[in-house]
Coordinates of C-alpha atoms and ligand atoms in Angstrom, one line a residue:
X1 CA 117.4 124.1 138.2
X2 CA 116.2 122.7 141.3
X3 CA 112.9 120.7 142.4
X4 CA 111.5 119.1 145.7
X5 CA 109.9 116.5 145.2
X6 CA 107.5 115.7 148.0
X7 CA 106.9 112.0 148.4
X8 CA 109.8 110.7 145.7
X9 CA 110.4 107.8 147.5
X10 CA 106.7 106.8 146.2
X11 CA 105.7 105.2 143.1
X12 CA 105.0 107.8 140.8
X13 CA 107.5 110.2 143.0
X14 CA 110.8 107.8 142.9
X15 CA 109.5 107.5 138.4
X16 CA 109.5 111.9 138.3
X17 CA 112.6 111.8 140.4
X18 CA 114.4 109.6 137.8
X19 CA 112.9 111.5 134.9
X20 CA 113.9 114.8 136.3
X21 CA 117.4 113.5 136.6
X22 CA 117.4 112.5 133.9
X23 CA 116.3 115.9 132.2
X24 CA 119.7 117.7 134.1
X25 CA 117.0 118.6 136.9
X26 CA 118.1 118.1 140.3
X27 CA 115.6 116.7 142.7
X28 CA 115.3 116.5 146.7
X29 CA 113.5 114.4 147.8
X30 CA 111.0 115.1 151.5
X31 CA 109.5 111.7 152.1
X32 CA 108.0 109.9 155.3
X33 CA 109.0 106.2 154.2
X34 CA 104.8 105.8 154.9
X35 CA 105.0 103.3 151.8
X36 CA 107.7 104.3 149.8
X37 CA 111.0 103.2 149.4
X38 CA 114.5 104.6 150.8
X39 CA 115.6 102.5 147.7
X40 CA 113.8 104.5 145.4
X41 CA 115.2 108.2 146.7
X42 CA 119.5 106.3 146.1
X43 CA 121.7 108.0 144.5
X44 CA 119.4 111.9 145.3
X45 CA 119.3 113.9 147.8
X46 CA 117.1 112.7 150.2
X47 CA 115.3 114.7 153.5
X48 CA 113.5 111.3 156.0
X49 CA 110.4 113.3 157.2
X50 CA 107.0 114.1 157.0
X51 CA 105.9 117.1 155.1
X52 CA 104.1 118.4 157.5
X53 CA 107.3 118.8 159.5
X54 CA 107.7 122.8 159.6
X55 CA 111.7 122.4 160.8
X56 CA 112.6 119.5 158.4
X57 CA 110.8 121.5 155.3
X58 CA 112.1 124.5 156.8
X59 CA 116.3 123.1 156.7
X60 CA 115.4 121.6 153.1
X61 CA 115.9 125.0 152.2
X62 CA 118.4 126.0 153.9
X63 CA 120.6 123.2 152.3
X64 CA 118.8 124.5 149.1
X65 CA 118.2 127.8 149.0
X66 CA 118.0 127.7 145.0
X67 CA 114.8 125.1 145.0
X68 CA 112.8 126.0 142.0
X69 CA 109.8 124.3 142.1
X70 CA 108.1 121.6 144.2
X71 CA 105.5 118.9 143.2
X72 CA 103.7 118.0 145.9
X73 CA 102.9 113.5 145.9
X74 CA 102.7 112.9 149.1
X75 CA 99.6 110.9 150.2
X76 CA 97.6 107.7 151.3
X77 CA 96.0 106.0 148.2
X78 CA 94.4 103.1 149.3
X79 CA 90.5 104.0 148.6
X80 CA 89.4 101.2 150.7
X81 CA 91.3 102.5 153.6
X82 CA 90.1 105.6 152.7
X83 CA 86.3 104.0 153.3
X84 CA 87.1 102.6 156.5
X85 CA 89.6 105.3 158.2
X86 CA 88.7 108.7 156.9
X87 CA 90.1 110.3 159.8
X88 CA 94.0 109.3 158.9
X89 CA 92.7 110.2 155.1
X90 CA 91.8 113.8 156.5
X91 CA 94.9 114.1 158.6
X92 CA 97.1 112.5 156.3
X93 CA 96.2 114.1 152.7
X94 CA 94.4 117.3 154.0
X95 CA 95.7 118.6 157.2
X96 CA 99.3 117.8 156.5
X97 CA 99.2 119.4 152.9
X98 CA 97.5 122.3 154.8
X99 CA 101.1 122.5 156.9
X100 CA 103.0 121.7 153.6
X101 CA 101.9 125.0 151.6
X102 CA 102.1 127.2 155.0
X103 CA 106.3 126.5 155.4
X104 CA 106.3 126.5 151.5
X105 CA 104.9 130.4 151.9
X106 CA 107.2 130.8 154.6
X107 CA 110.1 129.2 152.5
X108 CA 109.2 131.4 149.0
X109 CA 108.2 128.9 147.5
X110 CA 106.1 130.2 143.8
X111 CA 106.1 127.2 141.7
X112 CA 103.6 123.9 143.3
X113 CA 102.6 121.2 141.8
X114 CA 100.1 119.1 143.4
X115 CA 99.5 115.6 142.3
X116 CA 95.5 114.6 142.0
X117 CA 93.4 112.3 140.4
X118 CA 90.8 111.7 137.7
X119 CA 89.1 109.8 140.8
X120 CA 87.1 113.2 141.5
X121 CA 85.2 113.3 138.7
X122 CA 81.9 112.5 138.1
X123 CA 82.4 111.2 133.9
X124 CA 79.5 111.7 131.5
X125 CA 76.5 109.0 130.3
X126 CA 79.6 108.5 127.3
X127 CA 82.4 108.2 130.2
X128 CA 84.7 111.0 129.1
X129 CA 86.0 114.1 131.5
X130 CA 87.6 116.8 130.9
X131 CA 89.0 119.7 133.3
X132 CA 85.4 121.2 133.1
X133 CA 82.9 117.4 134.0
X134 CA 81.8 117.7 137.6
X135 CA 83.8 117.2 140.2
X136 CA 82.0 114.3 142.9
X137 CA 84.3 111.9 144.5
X138 CA 83.4 108.9 145.3
X139 CA 85.7 107.7 147.9
X140 CA 87.0 109.8 150.7
X141 CA 90.7 109.3 149.6
X142 CA 89.2 110.9 146.4
X143 CA 87.7 113.6 148.5
X144 CA 90.7 114.5 150.1
X145 CA 92.7 115.3 147.2
X146 CA 89.1 118.2 145.9
X147 CA 89.5 119.4 148.8
X148 CA 93.4 119.7 148.4
X149 CA 92.8 121.2 145.3
X150 CA 90.3 123.7 146.0
X151 CA 92.7 124.5 149.2
X152 CA 95.6 125.1 147.2
X153 CA 93.9 127.6 144.4
X154 CA 92.1 129.5 148.2
X155 CA 96.1 130.4 148.7
X156 CA 97.2 131.3 145.2
X157 CA 94.4 133.4 144.7
X158 CA 95.8 135.3 148.1
X159 CA 99.6 133.9 148.0
X160 CA 102.6 134.2 146.0
X161 CA 102.5 131.2 144.9
X162 CA 100.8 129.4 142.0
X163 CA 99.4 125.6 141.7
X164 CA 99.0 123.8 139.0
X165 CA 97.2 120.7 139.8
X166 CA 97.7 117.4 137.7
X167 CA 94.7 115.6 137.0
X168 CA 96.1 111.4 136.9
X169 CA 93.9 108.9 135.1
X170 CA 95.8 105.7 135.7
X171 CA 98.7 105.0 135.8
X172 CA 101.3 101.3 134.9
X173 CA 104.2 100.4 134.3
X174 CA 107.7 100.6 135.6
X175 CA 110.7 103.3 134.6
X176 CA 111.8 102.2 131.2
X177 CA 115.3 101.9 132.7
X178 CA 113.8 99.9 135.7
X179 CA 115.3 101.9 138.3
X180 CA 111.8 102.2 139.9
X181 CA 108.3 100.6 140.0
X182 CA 105.5 99.8 142.3
X183 CA 107.3 98.7 145.5
X184 CA 103.5 96.8 146.3
X185 CA 104.7 92.8 145.5
X186 CA 100.4 92.5 145.2
X187 CA 98.8 95.4 143.7
X188 CA 95.1 95.5 143.6
X189 CA 94.1 97.4 140.5
X190 CA 93.6 94.9 137.7
X191 CA 96.4 94.7 136.6
X192 CA 98.6 93.8 139.3
X193 CA 95.8 91.0 140.2
X194 CA 96.1 89.8 136.3
X195 CA 100.5 90.2 137.2
X196 CA 99.2 87.6 140.1
X197 CA 97.2 85.3 138.5
X198 CA 99.7 84.9 135.7
X199 CA 102.3 84.3 138.4
X200 CA 100.2 81.7 140.5
X201 CA 98.6 79.7 137.2
X202 CA 94.8 81.0 137.8
X203 CA 92.5 82.5 136.6
X204 CA 91.9 86.0 136.3
X205 CA 88.5 87.5 137.4
X206 CA 86.6 89.7 135.3
X207 CA 84.5 92.0 138.5
X208 CA 81.5 93.4 136.7
X209 CA 80.5 92.7 133.4
X210 CA 77.4 94.5 133.3
X211 CA 79.3 98.2 133.2
X212 CA 77.7 100.9 129.8
X213 CA 81.1 99.8 128.4
X214 CA 81.6 97.8 124.6
X215 CA 82.1 94.7 126.7
X216 CA 80.9 95.2 129.6
X217 CA 83.4 95.4 132.2
X218 CA 85.2 98.4 133.8
X219 CA 86.9 100.9 132.0
X220 CA 90.5 102.7 132.6
X221 CA 93.0 105.2 130.6
X222 CA 96.3 103.8 130.9
X223 CA 99.2 106.3 131.2
X224 CA 102.4 104.8 131.3
X225 CA 104.3 106.0 134.3
X226 CA 106.8 107.4 132.5
X227 CA 104.9 109.0 130.1
X228 CA 103.1 110.5 133.6
X229 CA 106.5 111.3 134.6
X230 CA 107.2 113.6 131.3
X231 CA 104.3 115.2 131.8
X232 CA 105.2 116.9 135.2
X233 CA 108.5 117.9 133.2
X234 CA 106.5 119.4 130.4
X235 CA 104.7 121.2 133.4
X236 CA 107.8 122.2 135.3
X237 CA 109.0 123.7 131.7
X238 CA 105.5 125.6 130.7
X239 CA 104.5 126.3 134.4
X240 CA 105.5 130.6 133.7
X241 CA 103.4 130.4 130.2
X242 CA 100.5 128.3 131.9
X243 CA 100.2 130.5 135.7
X244 CA 100.6 133.9 134.7
X245 CA 98.4 137.2 134.7
X246 CA 95.0 136.1 136.7
X247 CA 95.1 132.8 136.6
X248 CA 96.9 131.7 139.8
X249 CA 95.7 128.3 139.9
X250 CA 94.3 125.3 137.4
X251 CA 93.9 121.5 136.9
X252 CA 95.2 119.7 134.0
X253 CA 94.0 115.8 132.6
X254 CA 97.0 113.5 132.1
X255 CA 95.7 110.9 130.3
X256 CA 96.1 109.3 127.3
X257 CA 92.4 109.9 125.8
X258 CA 92.3 106.6 125.0
X259 CA 89.9 104.2 127.4
X260 CA 90.5 100.5 127.7
X261 CA 88.1 98.1 128.9
X262 CA 89.2 94.8 131.1
X263 CA 88.7 92.3 129.0
X264 CA 91.1 94.6 126.7
X265 CA 93.8 94.7 128.9
X266 CA 94.0 90.5 129.1
X267 CA 93.9 90.3 126.3
X268 CA 97.0 93.0 125.7
X269 CA 98.0 91.3 128.4
X270 CA 97.8 87.6 127.2
X271 CA 99.1 89.0 123.2
X272 CA 102.9 89.8 125.7
X273 CA 103.1 86.7 128.6
X274 CA 104.4 83.1 126.9
X275 CA 101.5 81.5 129.1
X276 CA 97.8 83.2 128.5
X277 CA 95.7 84.1 131.6
X278 CA 92.2 82.4 131.3
X279 CA 89.3 84.4 132.5
X280 CA 86.5 84.0 134.8
X281 CA 84.2 86.2 135.4
X282 CA 82.4 87.7 138.8
X283 CA 80.1 90.3 140.0
X284 CA 80.5 93.5 141.0
X285 CA 83.0 94.2 143.9
X286 CA 81.3 96.5 146.7
X287 CA 82.8 100.4 145.4
X288 CA 83.9 99.7 141.9
X289 CA 82.4 102.2 139.3
X290 CA 82.5 101.8 135.7
X291 CA 85.4 103.8 135.6
X292 CA 86.1 106.6 133.3
X293 CA 89.1 108.3 130.2
X294 CA 89.8 111.7 129.2
X295 CA 88.9 113.3 126.2
X296 CA 90.4 116.9 127.0
X297 CA 93.7 117.7 125.2
X298 CA 94.4 120.4 127.4
X299 CA 97.6 118.4 128.5
X300 CA 99.0 118.7 124.3
X301 CA 98.3 122.3 124.1
X302 CA 98.9 123.9 127.5
X303 CA 102.2 122.0 128.1
X304 CA 103.3 120.4 124.8
X305 CA 103.2 116.8 126.1
X306 CA 101.7 113.5 124.9
X307 CA 101.7 109.9 125.9
X308 CA 104.7 107.6 123.5
X309 CA 103.5 105.0 125.6
X310 CA 101.0 102.0 124.4
X311 CA 99.1 100.1 127.5
X312 CA 101.2 97.0 125.9
X313 CA 104.3 98.7 126.8
X314 CA 102.9 99.7 129.9
X315 CA 102.4 96.0 131.2
X316 CA 105.1 94.8 129.5
X317 CA 107.6 97.2 131.9
X318 CA 104.9 96.1 134.5
X319 CA 106.4 92.3 134.1
X320 CA 109.7 93.2 133.8
X321 CA 109.6 95.3 137.3
X322 CA 107.7 92.7 138.8
X323 CA 110.5 90.4 137.8
X324 CA 113.3 91.9 140.0
X325 CA 111.0 94.1 142.2
X326 CA 112.8 92.3 145.1
X327 CA 115.9 92.3 143.9
X328 CA 116.5 96.1 143.2
X329 CA 114.0 96.2 147.0
X330 CA 116.2 93.6 149.0
X331 CA 119.6 95.7 147.8
Ligands
NAD401 N1 98.6 105.4 142.1 C1 98.1 106.2 141.3 O1 96.7 105.4 141.1 C2 97.5 107.5 141.7 C3 96.2 107.8 140.2 C4 96.1 109.8 140.5 C5 96.6 110.1 141.9 N2 97.8 109.5 142.5 C6 98.6 110.3 143.6 O2 100.0 110.4 142.9 C7 100.5 110.2 144.3 C8 101.9 109.3 144.3 O3 100.8 108.4 144.2 P1 102.0 107.1 144.4 O4 100.9 105.6 143.6 O5 103.3 107.4 143.4 O6 101.5 106.2 145.8 P2 103.5 105.8 146.8 O7 102.0 105.5 147.8 O8 104.0 104.8 146.5 O9 103.4 107.3 147.2 C9 103.6 108.2 148.1 C10 104.4 108.9 148.7 O10 104.3 109.5 149.5 C11 104.8 109.3 151.1 N3 103.8 110.0 152.4 C12 102.9 110.1 152.4 N4 102.3 110.9 152.8 C13 104.1 111.8 153.1 C14 103.8 112.3 154.5 N5 102.5 113.3 155.4 N6 104.8 113.2 153.9 C15 105.9 112.6 153.7 N7 105.5 112.0 152.3 C16 104.4 111.3 152.9 C17 104.6 108.2 151.0 O11 105.6 107.1 151.7 C18 105.2 107.4 149.2 O12 106.8 107.2 149.1 C19 99.6 111.1 145.6 O13 99.4 111.8 145.6 C20 98.2 109.9 144.9 O14 96.7 110.7 145.4 C21 98.5 108.5 142.4

């Protein structure tokens, strides 16, 4: 089997490509390297360029006519940037995805897996979501994901392509074999800031302590990126069963089903490191949300997938990766 991974030189796409390779599936990568890293595409067929570039995508399919499915991870993903520059985000994430869809249809693609996000949901009061939860994106970034899902569903209803949207929760960790991980030196999510605080020997700030959670801090569903990659393998395997007959598009949550609060994340982090990180408290930052976790069983029942790694293992792999990232990316 051969799979085109758009955005395959990014954090998640490169992990998916490694998981494909390990499973005997050949990944072909297209990535503009706007945030991705060429080093992450090493060892795979790689095309540097944009998903909206028709001649490039035609060349990929001319040189790989045996591509069976496409995994579309290519997007810009920084929420505050999307608030500051929504035109860029709609152009990059929505307009280019429309163009990409046209190029895929022209090249006879029948299976598309789309990287969507749990950020499109309005959580219930208990902060859980499932695939039937209300769609209510809280940022331009999240809205680009919801718009793309709806757009792909319309296209799949009319054209001979089927689309599976995987709604990721909060990826952490790195490839357990340390081939790839988060390319950013200073990630802005809670685990990234914890690692930074640990490295710098300064306290970690819990921003927001009055959320309706068990300890007042925000809650997330941390999914190990290797488990996330494994969900794509399961999706490829089960694609024709999940999307058959009149079902031309659907969405499945990919999370652990367990919520972890920021304070619990700190406790887990301090159980792994030598010198524990101290904590200070601060008010919520503008745009912060309480968070959510999945209570859906669809990924388990329909894809036969379940997460294998704990939050502690995700933290351990993130720390291991942070220690070698500069060497991997420099070399
Ligand atoms: N990281 C998260 O927390 C998270 C959560 C939910 C969903 N997602 C989705 O997962 C996907 C991958 O995210 P990531 O965390 O790996 O981000 P990333 O920035 O590491 O990866 C995105 C990749 O896409 C490439 N790219 C962007 N626009 C492109 C274009 N027009 N043409 C070709 N390549 C392009 C970038 O160079 C990069 O390699 C995104 O679609 C994102 O919306 C991410």
